[in-house]
Each structure stands twice: as C-alpha cells, then as structure tokens.
Amino acid sequence: QVVLSRQYGSEGRFTFTSHTPGEHQICLHSNSTRMALFAGGKLRVHLDIQVGEHTNNYPEIAAKDKLTELQLRARQLLDQVEQIQKEQNYQRVRSGDR
C-alpha cells in the first residue's frame, strides 16, 4: 500500500502520518540518466527522519490554534500518551506475528 507518493525538483520536503503500525519503506528514484552519473555527476540524498510526537511543530500549533502555554503543554502530553499507546499496539502486533 502506498501511503505517500510525491515528485519534486532538485529539493523537496514532506511529512505523513501512518494510521497503521508496522514497517514502512522509503523508495527514492532519480530522473538523472546513468550517463550523467558516470560522467562525474553526483546525486546526493539526505534523509532526516523523525517519528512520534517529536515531529510536531508546537510553536506553530500554538500560534495557529491560539493556545496558552498550559494548553500547549497539555497538547504535548496528550501526544506523548498517544505515541506510547501506538508503540504498545505495535509491539503487540509484532509479538503476535512470531
């Protein structure tokens, strides 16, 4: 199942939320020709992968939703609890596969 498919130019950025536990594969394809790479061209890929509640931009969320500092902290704690629940569910699924 494809969760996300995007095309970018020389640079691109994306985020996605998976609603199912398990492993995810990231496939990258370049439209550069092999001849260009053999001729000394370079293809550089940088992956910065973040998972869980750490991916949320809380200052942006606070500004957008007009949250007080206490409301923002409560949102962060709820996100952490949700992440713990997802991890526990994932571990349950994995242990059932064995």
Short mmCIF file of C-alpha atoms in Angstrom, two decimals, residues 13 15-17 50-62 72 75-80 82-83 86:
data_model
loop_
_atom_site.label_atom_id
_atom_site.label_comp_id
_atom_site.label_asym_id
_atom_site.label_seq_id
_atom_site.Cartn_x
_atom_site.Cartn_y
_atom_site.Cartn_z
CA ARG A 13 10.14 18.04 1.85
CA THR A 15 5.55 14.61 6.17
CA PHE A 16 2.93 11.93 6.57
CA THR A 17 1.01 10.19 9.31
CA GLN A 50 11.62 11.93 12.74
CA VAL A 51 8.91 9.80 14.29
CA GLY A 52 6.32 10.23 17.03
CA GLU A 53 5.32 13.37 18.83
CA HIS A 54 8.76 14.90 18.17
CA THR A 55 7.66 15.67 14.63
CA ASN A 56 5.09 18.24 15.75
CA ASN A 57 5.99 21.91 15.46
CA TYR A 58 4.44 23.03 18.74
CA PRO A 59 5.20 26.77 18.45
CA GLU A 60 3.40 26.73 15.08
CA ILE A 61 0.49 24.76 16.58
CA ALA A 62 0.24 27.23 19.49
CA LEU A 72 0.09 23.74 24.63
CA ARG A 75 -1.46 19.01 23.95
CA GLN A 76 2.16 17.83 24.11
CA LEU A 77 1.39 15.42 26.96
CA LEU A 78 -1.62 14.00 25.10
CA ASP A 79 0.55 13.47 22.04
CA GLN A 80 3.13 11.64 24.16
CA GLU A 82 -0.90 8.66 22.16
CA GLN A 83 2.61 7.81 20.95
CA LYS A 86 0.82 3.36 19.37
#
